XYZ file of C-alpha atoms in Angstrom:
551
model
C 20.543 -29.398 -9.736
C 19.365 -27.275 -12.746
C 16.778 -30.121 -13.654
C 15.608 -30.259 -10.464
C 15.139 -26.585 -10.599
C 13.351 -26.588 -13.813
C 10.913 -29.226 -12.695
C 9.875 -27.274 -9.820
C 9.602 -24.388 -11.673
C 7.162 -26.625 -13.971
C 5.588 -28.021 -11.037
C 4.906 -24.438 -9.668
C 3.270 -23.426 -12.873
C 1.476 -25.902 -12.961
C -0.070 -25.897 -9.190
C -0.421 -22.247 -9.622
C -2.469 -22.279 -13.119
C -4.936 -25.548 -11.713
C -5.220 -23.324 -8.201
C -6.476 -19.941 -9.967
C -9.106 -22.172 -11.979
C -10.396 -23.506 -9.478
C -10.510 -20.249 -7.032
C -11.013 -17.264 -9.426
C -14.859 -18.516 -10.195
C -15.221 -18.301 -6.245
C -13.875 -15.762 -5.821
C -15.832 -13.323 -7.980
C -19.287 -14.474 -7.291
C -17.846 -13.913 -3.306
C -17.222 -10.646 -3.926
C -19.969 -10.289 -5.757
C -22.690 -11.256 -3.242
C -20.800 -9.167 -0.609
C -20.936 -5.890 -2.686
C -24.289 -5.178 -0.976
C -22.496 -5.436 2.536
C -19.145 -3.510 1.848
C -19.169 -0.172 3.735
C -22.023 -1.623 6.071
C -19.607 -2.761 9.253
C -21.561 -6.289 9.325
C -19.302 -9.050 10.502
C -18.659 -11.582 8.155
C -16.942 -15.296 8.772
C -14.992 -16.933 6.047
C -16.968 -18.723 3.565
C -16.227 -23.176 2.634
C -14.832 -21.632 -0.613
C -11.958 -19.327 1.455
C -11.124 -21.634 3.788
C -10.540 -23.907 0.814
C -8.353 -21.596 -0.895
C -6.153 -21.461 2.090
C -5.944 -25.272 3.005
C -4.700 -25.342 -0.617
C -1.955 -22.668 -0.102
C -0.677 -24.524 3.076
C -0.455 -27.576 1.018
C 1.447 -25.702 -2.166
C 4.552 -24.602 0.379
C 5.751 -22.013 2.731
C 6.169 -19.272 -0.281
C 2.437 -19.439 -0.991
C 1.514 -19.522 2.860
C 3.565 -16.115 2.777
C 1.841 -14.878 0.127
C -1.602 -15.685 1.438
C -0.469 -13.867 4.389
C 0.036 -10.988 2.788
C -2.625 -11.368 0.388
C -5.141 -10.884 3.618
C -3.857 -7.470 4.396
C -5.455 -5.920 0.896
C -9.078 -5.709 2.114
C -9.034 -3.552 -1.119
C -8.471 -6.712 -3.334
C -10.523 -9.597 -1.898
C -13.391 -9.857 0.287
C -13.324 -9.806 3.908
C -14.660 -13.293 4.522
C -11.438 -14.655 2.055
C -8.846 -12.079 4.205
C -10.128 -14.085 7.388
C -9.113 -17.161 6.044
C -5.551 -16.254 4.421
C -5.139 -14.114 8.247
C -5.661 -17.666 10.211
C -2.829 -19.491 7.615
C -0.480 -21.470 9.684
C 2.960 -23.257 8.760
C 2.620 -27.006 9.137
C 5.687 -28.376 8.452
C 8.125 -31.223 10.113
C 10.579 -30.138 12.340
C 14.070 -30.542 10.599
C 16.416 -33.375 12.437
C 18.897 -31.616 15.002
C 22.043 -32.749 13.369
C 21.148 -30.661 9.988
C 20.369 -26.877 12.441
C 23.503 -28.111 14.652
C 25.384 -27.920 10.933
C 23.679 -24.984 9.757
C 25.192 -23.067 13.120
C 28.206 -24.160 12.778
C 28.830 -23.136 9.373
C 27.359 -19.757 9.766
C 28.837 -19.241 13.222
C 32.069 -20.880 13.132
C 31.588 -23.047 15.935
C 29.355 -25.874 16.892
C 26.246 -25.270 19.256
C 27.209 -27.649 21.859
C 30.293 -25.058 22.377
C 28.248 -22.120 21.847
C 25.922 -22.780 24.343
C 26.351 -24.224 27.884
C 23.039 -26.665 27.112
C 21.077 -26.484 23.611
C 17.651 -28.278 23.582
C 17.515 -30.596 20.536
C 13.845 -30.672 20.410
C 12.061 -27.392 18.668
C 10.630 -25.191 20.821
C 8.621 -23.864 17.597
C 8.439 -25.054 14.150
C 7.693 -22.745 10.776
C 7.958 -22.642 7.332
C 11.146 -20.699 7.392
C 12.913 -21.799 10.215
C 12.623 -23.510 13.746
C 13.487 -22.420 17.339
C 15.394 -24.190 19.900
C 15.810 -23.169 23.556
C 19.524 -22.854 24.589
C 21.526 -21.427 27.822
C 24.480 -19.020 27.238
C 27.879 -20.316 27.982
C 29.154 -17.262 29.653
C 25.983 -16.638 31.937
C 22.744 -18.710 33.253
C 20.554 -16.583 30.669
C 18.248 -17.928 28.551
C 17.642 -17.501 24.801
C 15.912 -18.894 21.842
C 18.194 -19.733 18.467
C 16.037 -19.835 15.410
C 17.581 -21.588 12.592
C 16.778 -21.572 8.630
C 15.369 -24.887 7.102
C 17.898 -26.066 4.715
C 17.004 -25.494 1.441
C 14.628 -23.114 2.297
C 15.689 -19.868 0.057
C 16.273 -21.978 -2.968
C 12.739 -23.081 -2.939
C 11.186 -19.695 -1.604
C 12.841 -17.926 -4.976
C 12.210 -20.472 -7.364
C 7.755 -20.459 -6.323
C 7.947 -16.923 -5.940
C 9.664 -15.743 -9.167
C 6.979 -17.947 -11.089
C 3.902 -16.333 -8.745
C 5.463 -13.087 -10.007
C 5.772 -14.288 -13.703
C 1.901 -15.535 -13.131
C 0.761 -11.912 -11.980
C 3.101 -10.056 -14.992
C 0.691 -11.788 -17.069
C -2.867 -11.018 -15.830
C -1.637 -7.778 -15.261
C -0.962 -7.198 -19.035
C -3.516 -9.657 -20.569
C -6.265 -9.062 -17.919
C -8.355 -6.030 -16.642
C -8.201 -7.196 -12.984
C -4.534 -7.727 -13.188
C -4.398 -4.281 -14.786
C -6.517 -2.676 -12.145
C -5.217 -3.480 -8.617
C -1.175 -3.849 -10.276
C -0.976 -7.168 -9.496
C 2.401 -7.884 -11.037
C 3.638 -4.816 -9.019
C 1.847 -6.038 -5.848
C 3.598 -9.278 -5.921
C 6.866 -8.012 -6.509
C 6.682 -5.937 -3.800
C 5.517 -9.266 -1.770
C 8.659 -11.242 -3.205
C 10.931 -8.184 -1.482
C 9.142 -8.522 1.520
C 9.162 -12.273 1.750
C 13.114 -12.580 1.111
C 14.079 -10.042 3.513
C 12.256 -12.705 6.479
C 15.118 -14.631 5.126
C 17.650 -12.602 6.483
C 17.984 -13.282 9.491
C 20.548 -10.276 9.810
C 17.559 -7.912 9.170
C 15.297 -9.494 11.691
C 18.200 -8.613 14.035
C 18.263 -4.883 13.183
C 14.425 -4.748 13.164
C 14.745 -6.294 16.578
C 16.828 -3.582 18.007
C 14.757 -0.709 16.487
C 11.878 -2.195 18.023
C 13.527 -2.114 21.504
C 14.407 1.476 20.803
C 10.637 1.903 19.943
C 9.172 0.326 23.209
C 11.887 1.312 25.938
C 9.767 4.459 26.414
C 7.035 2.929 28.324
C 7.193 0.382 31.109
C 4.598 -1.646 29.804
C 6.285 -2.857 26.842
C 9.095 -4.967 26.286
C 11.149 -6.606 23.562
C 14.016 -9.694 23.234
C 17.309 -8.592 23.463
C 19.288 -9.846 19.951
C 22.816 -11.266 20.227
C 24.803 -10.037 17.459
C 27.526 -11.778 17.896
C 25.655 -15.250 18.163
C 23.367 -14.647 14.858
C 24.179 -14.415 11.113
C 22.169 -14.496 7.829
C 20.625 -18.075 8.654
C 20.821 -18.034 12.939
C 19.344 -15.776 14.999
C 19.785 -15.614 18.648
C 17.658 -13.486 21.067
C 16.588 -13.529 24.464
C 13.736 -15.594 25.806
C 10.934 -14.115 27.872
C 8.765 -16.279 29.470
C 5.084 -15.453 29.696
C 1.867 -16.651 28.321
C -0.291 -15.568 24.923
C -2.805 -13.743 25.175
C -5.411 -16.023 23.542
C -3.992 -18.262 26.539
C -5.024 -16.141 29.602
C -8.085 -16.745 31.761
C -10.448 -14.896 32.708
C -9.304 -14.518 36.353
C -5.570 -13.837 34.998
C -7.228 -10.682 33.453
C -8.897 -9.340 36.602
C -5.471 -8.907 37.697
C -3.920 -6.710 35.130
C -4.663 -3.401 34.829
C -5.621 -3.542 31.239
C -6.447 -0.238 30.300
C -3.150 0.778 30.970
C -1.707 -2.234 29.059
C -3.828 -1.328 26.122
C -3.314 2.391 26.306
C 0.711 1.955 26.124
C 0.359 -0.755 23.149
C -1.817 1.384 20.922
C 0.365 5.011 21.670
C 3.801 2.864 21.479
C 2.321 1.763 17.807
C 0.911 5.328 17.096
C 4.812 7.076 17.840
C 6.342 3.804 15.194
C 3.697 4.799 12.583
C 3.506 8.673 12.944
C 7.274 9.612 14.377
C 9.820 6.726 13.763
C 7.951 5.462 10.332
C 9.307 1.548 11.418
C 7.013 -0.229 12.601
C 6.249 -4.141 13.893
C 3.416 -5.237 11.577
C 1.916 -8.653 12.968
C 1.140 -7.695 16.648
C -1.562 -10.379 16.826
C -2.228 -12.179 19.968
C -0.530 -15.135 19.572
C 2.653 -12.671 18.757
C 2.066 -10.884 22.437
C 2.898 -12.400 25.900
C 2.189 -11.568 29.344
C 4.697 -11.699 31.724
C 4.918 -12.471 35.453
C 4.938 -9.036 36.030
C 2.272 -7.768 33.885
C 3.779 -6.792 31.207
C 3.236 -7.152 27.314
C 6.010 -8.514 25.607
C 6.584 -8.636 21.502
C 7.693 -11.911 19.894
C 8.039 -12.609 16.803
C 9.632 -9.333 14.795
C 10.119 -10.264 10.980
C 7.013 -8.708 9.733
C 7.688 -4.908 9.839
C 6.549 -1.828 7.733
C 7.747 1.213 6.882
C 6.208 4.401 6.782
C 7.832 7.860 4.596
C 7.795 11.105 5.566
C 5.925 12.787 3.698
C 3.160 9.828 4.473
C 3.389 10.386 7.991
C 1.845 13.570 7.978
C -1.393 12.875 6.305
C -1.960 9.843 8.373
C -1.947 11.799 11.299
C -4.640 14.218 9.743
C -6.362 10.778 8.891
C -6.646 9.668 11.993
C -7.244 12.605 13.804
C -10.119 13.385 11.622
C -11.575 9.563 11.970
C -11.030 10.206 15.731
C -13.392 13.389 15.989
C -15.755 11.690 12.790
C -15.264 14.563 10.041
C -15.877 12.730 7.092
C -15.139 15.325 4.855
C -11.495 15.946 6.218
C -10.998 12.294 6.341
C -12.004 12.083 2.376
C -9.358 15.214 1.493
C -7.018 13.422 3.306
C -7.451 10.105 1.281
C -7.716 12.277 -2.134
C -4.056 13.670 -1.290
C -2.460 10.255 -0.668
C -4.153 8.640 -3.647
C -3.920 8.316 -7.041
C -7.250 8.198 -8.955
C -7.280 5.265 -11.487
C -9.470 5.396 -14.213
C -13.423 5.717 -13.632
C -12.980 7.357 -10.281
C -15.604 9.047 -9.069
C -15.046 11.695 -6.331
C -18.877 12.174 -5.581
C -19.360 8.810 -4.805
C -16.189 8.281 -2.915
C -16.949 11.256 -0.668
C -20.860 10.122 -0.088
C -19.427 6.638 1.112
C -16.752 8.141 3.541
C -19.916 10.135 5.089
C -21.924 6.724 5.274
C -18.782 5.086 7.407
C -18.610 8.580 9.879
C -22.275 7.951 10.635
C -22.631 4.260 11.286
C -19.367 4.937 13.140
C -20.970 7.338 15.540
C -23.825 5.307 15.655
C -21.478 3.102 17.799
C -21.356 2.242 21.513
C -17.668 2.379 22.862
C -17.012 -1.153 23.362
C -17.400 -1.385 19.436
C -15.466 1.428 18.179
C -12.058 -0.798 16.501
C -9.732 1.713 14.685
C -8.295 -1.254 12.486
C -12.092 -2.071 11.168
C -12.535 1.371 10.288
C -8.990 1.328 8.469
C -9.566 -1.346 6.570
C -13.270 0.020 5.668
C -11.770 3.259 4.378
C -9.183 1.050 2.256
C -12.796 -0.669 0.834
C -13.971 2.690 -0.085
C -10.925 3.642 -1.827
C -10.665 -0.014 -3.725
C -14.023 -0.099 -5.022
C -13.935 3.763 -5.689
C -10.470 3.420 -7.992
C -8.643 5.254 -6.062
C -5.069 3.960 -5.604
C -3.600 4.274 -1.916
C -0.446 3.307 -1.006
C 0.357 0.034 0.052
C 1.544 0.910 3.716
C -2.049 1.906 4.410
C -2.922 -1.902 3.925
C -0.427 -3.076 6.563
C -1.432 -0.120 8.825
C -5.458 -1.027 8.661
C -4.188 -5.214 9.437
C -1.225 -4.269 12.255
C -4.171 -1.968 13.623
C -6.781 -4.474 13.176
C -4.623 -6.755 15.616
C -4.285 -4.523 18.358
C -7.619 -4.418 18.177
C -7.864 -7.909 18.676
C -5.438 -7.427 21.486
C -7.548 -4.514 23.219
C -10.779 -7.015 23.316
C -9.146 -9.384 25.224
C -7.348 -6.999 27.977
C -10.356 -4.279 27.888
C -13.048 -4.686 25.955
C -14.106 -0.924 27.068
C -10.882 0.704 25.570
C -11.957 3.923 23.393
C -9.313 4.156 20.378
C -10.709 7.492 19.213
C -9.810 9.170 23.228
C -6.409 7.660 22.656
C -5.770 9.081 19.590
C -7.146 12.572 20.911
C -4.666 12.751 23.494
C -1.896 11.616 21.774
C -1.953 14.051 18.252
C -1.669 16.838 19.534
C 1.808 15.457 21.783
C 3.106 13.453 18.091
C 2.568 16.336 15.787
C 4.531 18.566 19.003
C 6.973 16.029 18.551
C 7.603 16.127 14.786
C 7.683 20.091 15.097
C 10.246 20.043 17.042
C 12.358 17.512 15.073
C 11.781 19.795 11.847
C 13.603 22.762 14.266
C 16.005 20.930 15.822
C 19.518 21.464 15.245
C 19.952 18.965 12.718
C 17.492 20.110 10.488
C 18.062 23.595 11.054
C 21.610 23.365 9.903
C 20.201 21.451 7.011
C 17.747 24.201 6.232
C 20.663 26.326 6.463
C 22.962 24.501 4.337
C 20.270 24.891 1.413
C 19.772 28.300 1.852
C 23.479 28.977 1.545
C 23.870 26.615 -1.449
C 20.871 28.742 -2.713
C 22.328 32.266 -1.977
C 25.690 30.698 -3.463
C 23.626 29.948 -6.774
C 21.912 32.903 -7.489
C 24.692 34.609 -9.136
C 25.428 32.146 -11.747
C 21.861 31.338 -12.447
C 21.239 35.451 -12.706
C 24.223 35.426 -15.337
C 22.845 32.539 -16.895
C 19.288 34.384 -17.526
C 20.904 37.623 -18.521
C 23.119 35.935 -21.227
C 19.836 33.760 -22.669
C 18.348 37.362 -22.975
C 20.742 39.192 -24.722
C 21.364 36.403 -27.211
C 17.239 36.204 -27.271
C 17.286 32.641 -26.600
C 14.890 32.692 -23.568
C 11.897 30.831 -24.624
C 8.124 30.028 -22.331
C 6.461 26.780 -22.679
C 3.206 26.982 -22.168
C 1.599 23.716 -20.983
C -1.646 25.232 -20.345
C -3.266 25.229 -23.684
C -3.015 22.401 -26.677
C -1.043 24.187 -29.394
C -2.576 21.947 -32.004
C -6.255 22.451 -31.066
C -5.489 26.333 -30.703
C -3.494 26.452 -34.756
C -6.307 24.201 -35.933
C -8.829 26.589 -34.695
C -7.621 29.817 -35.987
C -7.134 27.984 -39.019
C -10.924 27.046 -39.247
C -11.170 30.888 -38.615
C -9.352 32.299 -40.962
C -10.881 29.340 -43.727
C -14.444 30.784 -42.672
C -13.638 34.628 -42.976
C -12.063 33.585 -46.192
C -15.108 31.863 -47.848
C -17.249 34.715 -45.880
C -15.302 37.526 -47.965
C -15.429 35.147 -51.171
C -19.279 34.929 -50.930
C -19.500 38.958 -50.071
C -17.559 39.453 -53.544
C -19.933 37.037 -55.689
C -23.039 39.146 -54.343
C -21.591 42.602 -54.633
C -20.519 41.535 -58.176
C -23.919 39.749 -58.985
C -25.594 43.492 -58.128
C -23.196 45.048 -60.523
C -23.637 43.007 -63.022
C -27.684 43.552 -63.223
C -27.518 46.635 -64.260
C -25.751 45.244 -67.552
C -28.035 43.626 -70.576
C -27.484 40.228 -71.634
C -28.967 37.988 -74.240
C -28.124 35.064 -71.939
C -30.950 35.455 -69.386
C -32.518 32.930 -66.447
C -35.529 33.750 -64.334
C -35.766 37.266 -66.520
C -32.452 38.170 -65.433
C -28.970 38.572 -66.609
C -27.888 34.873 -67.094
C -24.488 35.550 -65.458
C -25.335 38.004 -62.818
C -27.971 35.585 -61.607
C -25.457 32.415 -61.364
C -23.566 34.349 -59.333
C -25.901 35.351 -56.709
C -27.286 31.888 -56.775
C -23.593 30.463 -56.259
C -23.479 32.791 -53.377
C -26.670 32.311 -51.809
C -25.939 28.869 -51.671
C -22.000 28.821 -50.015
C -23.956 31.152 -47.236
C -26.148 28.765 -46.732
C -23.615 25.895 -46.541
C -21.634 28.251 -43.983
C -24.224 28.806 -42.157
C -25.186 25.134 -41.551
C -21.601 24.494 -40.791
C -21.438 27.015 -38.058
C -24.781 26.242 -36.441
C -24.647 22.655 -36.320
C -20.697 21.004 -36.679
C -19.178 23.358 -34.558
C -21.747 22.883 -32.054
C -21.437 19.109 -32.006
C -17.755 19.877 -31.511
């Protein structure tokens, strides 16, 4: 087993090296030729060379295929024609024989799926990289679910590709400027986390029941129903809703539905998980949302999700309402708070491009306004800029860019920017009122009595550093060295100054006395000294004017 590990590991390595080769050369002069249309809004298709890159990652295994997938959400890192192709990556792989997912069950669930389950289907009703789905009816009831079941194997192989992608990006991230730039040993770290957590099935359960939660406030969204009790770490059971993709639907089916409303609900039920809950479901594409019989969207497919802190929550919702009513400048404070600036940032240029994507934004007719296009645009600015955003954004800009997708096909008139007027003002209501409700006021009051508890001791504290005159100030303001180097310079200068004032007030003394050593006619010493002194002044004096200038 452990040489079988080791040569995939080698295998890996070697796949991986012969694949950046090959790419990286493409890749740059890409991104090079589309410099001149970043920032513009033109649409773009993916090149021969893209499409390439991801035929190759479908052929190197399901942990690449991840990775690609995740590689086309930072529009900050590649070009937009390369994210297009890593976006369309699909798992083709061979179903797995029954009898190995009929053991799997059993071993995880105790008991074998033909006594689980009044009838199982052994033929897949989907097939992917990680797992595969088969259609089943409960034992205790005439409901219908779906079981999704991990390929054998599967995590062993996942961890051994995607600890040597992350040794791969460790080392053009310390040996490489473009590694060091954009993090990329951190960025695919982050991806290995994200990637072994779809393992879990466990966690796909939990997400699944927070994204219920999420969309039981409107009645145009809907969610499966998980089965705790029938899933584990490698089997998940859920409910099955029958309906039809979007990308499926005619266009009479869409004369029926009342698709304003649909898209309405989809994009505020995605603004509350972003701006209130901070969970959200990050691969809403259309192939990912069904229509039911009775018109209503349902969301498959829930191991992709994103998180969103606090504190972040708040300046996306000044980001988007200032991208909603096109202030430019607010939008560009906004970014500058969130971000980090990395090295050759320049905060002219970065605000002069945010003002060049408000106006060819307004310069837009309503059918074309997409709030995940402008998203990812702003991430382009910030990229190519050096300014370092956090990696949330990057989901936020693709999940958004999907809905997008989403709105074209159920109403291509829907206005994201009226949506997201009507809504702030309700969401930021909504998160006043959670910082004053009675939780967090007895929270707030809890630290003010620890505080008022404190103060005593930390008064007693001060007053004994004072009387034994050990209170000391740090100063962080100024650089102690430069300042004691400068008065020393100073002080050296009114030294030589008071030096040279002594050598002329003795050289006048000492005229007045006759000496058989003369030069020039005059006393030989008295004259030495002025001359000595004439010539330090001079010496200061060019020190002063010209040194401390260039310093």
């Amino acid at each position: 087993m452990k040489q079988l590990k080791t040569r995939g590991r080698v295998n890996t390595y070697r796949e991986l090296v012969s694949l950046l080769i090959r790419f990286i050369p493409a890749l740059t002069d890409s991104k090079t030729k589309l410099l001149s249309r970043f920032g513009t809004g033109e649409n773009v298709e993916a090149s021969d060379d893209a499409e390439e890159f991801a035929s190759a990652l479908e052929e190197m295994g399901p942990a690449f295929v991840k990775v690609g997938q995740l590689l086309s959400t930072r529009s900050d890192l590649l070009p937009q024609e390369w994210t297009l192709a890593l976006e369309r990556l699909q798992d083709d792989v061979a179903p797995v024989p029954f009898e190995e997912i009929a053991s799997i069950i059993e071993n995880d669930l105790g008991v074998s799926p033909t006594k689980l389950f009044r009838s199982i289907n052994e033929v897949p009703f989907a097939v992917g990289s990680i797992g595969q789905v088969h259609r089943a009816t409960l034992r205790d009831s005439q409901d219908e679910v779906v079981v999704k079941v991990r390929r054998p194997g599967i995590e062993q192989k996942m961890r051994v590709d995607l600890d040597v992608i992350c040794e791969v990006a460790d080392f053009l991230e310390k040996h490489t400027r473009f590694g060091a730039d954009y993090d990329v040993g951190i960025m695919m770290k982050q991806f290995q986390r994200t990637i072994l957590a779809e393992l879990d099935f466990t966690r796909e359960l939990k997400n699944l029941e927070r994204i219920r939660d999420a969309v039981s406030e409107t009645d145009r969204l809907i969610a499966p129903q998980g089965y705790e009790n029938l899933s584990s770490r490698q089997v998940l059971t859920m409910e099955y809703i029958a309906g039809r993709k979007l990308t499926d639907l005619s266009g009479v089916v869409l004369t029926e539905v009342d698709g304003d409303g649909l898209v309405s609900g989809l994009f505020e039920c995605y603004l509350d998980q972003i701006l209130v809950d901070g969970f959200f479901h990050a691969d809403p594409h259309p192939g990912n949302v069904l229509l039911t019989a009775d018109h209503q969207l349902a969301l498959i497919d829930l191991g992709m999700v994103g998180y969103v802190p606090k504190d972040l929550q708040e300046s996306l919702l000044r980001l988007l309402s200032a991208v909603a009513e096109g202030d430019a400048d607010a939008a560009a404070e906004v970014a500058l708070s969130m971000g980090s600036p990395k090295e050759g940032f320049d905060e002219d240029l970065f605000r002069a491009e945010m003002r060049r994507i408000a106006e060819d934004r307004e310069g837009e007719a309503v059918e074309e306004l997409k709030m995940g296009a402008l998203i990812i645009r702003i991430t382009q600015a910030c990229g190519r800029n050096q300014l370092r955003i956090p990696d949330s954004i990057f989901v936020i800009g693709k999940m958004m860019l999907n809905i997008d997708r989403v709105g074209k096909i159920l109403d291509p008139d829907f206005d994201p920017d009226d949506c997201i007027r009507r809504n702030v003002h309700q969401i930021a209501t909504r998160k006043i009122r959670e910082d004053l409700s009675a939780g967090a006021f007895w929270r707030y009051l809890g630290d003010l009595k620890n505080l008022i508890q404190d103060t005593p001791s930390h008064i007693h504290d001060i007053l004994e550093k004072v009387a034994r005159n050990e209170i000391r100030v740090k100063v962080d303001t100024i650089d102690e060295e430069k300042l004691l180097k400068g008065f020393h310079r100073v002080a050296n200068r009114i030294t030589v100054g008071l030096i040279l004032s002594a050598l002329i007030i003795g050289a006048s003394m000492l005229m007045r006395i006759e000496s058989r050593f003369t030069l020039f006619g005059y006393p030989g010493l008295a004259i030495s000294l002025f001359l000595i002194a004439a010539f330090g002044g001079l010496v200061l004096v060019g020190r002063i004017l010209f040194t401390s200038e260039k310093r």
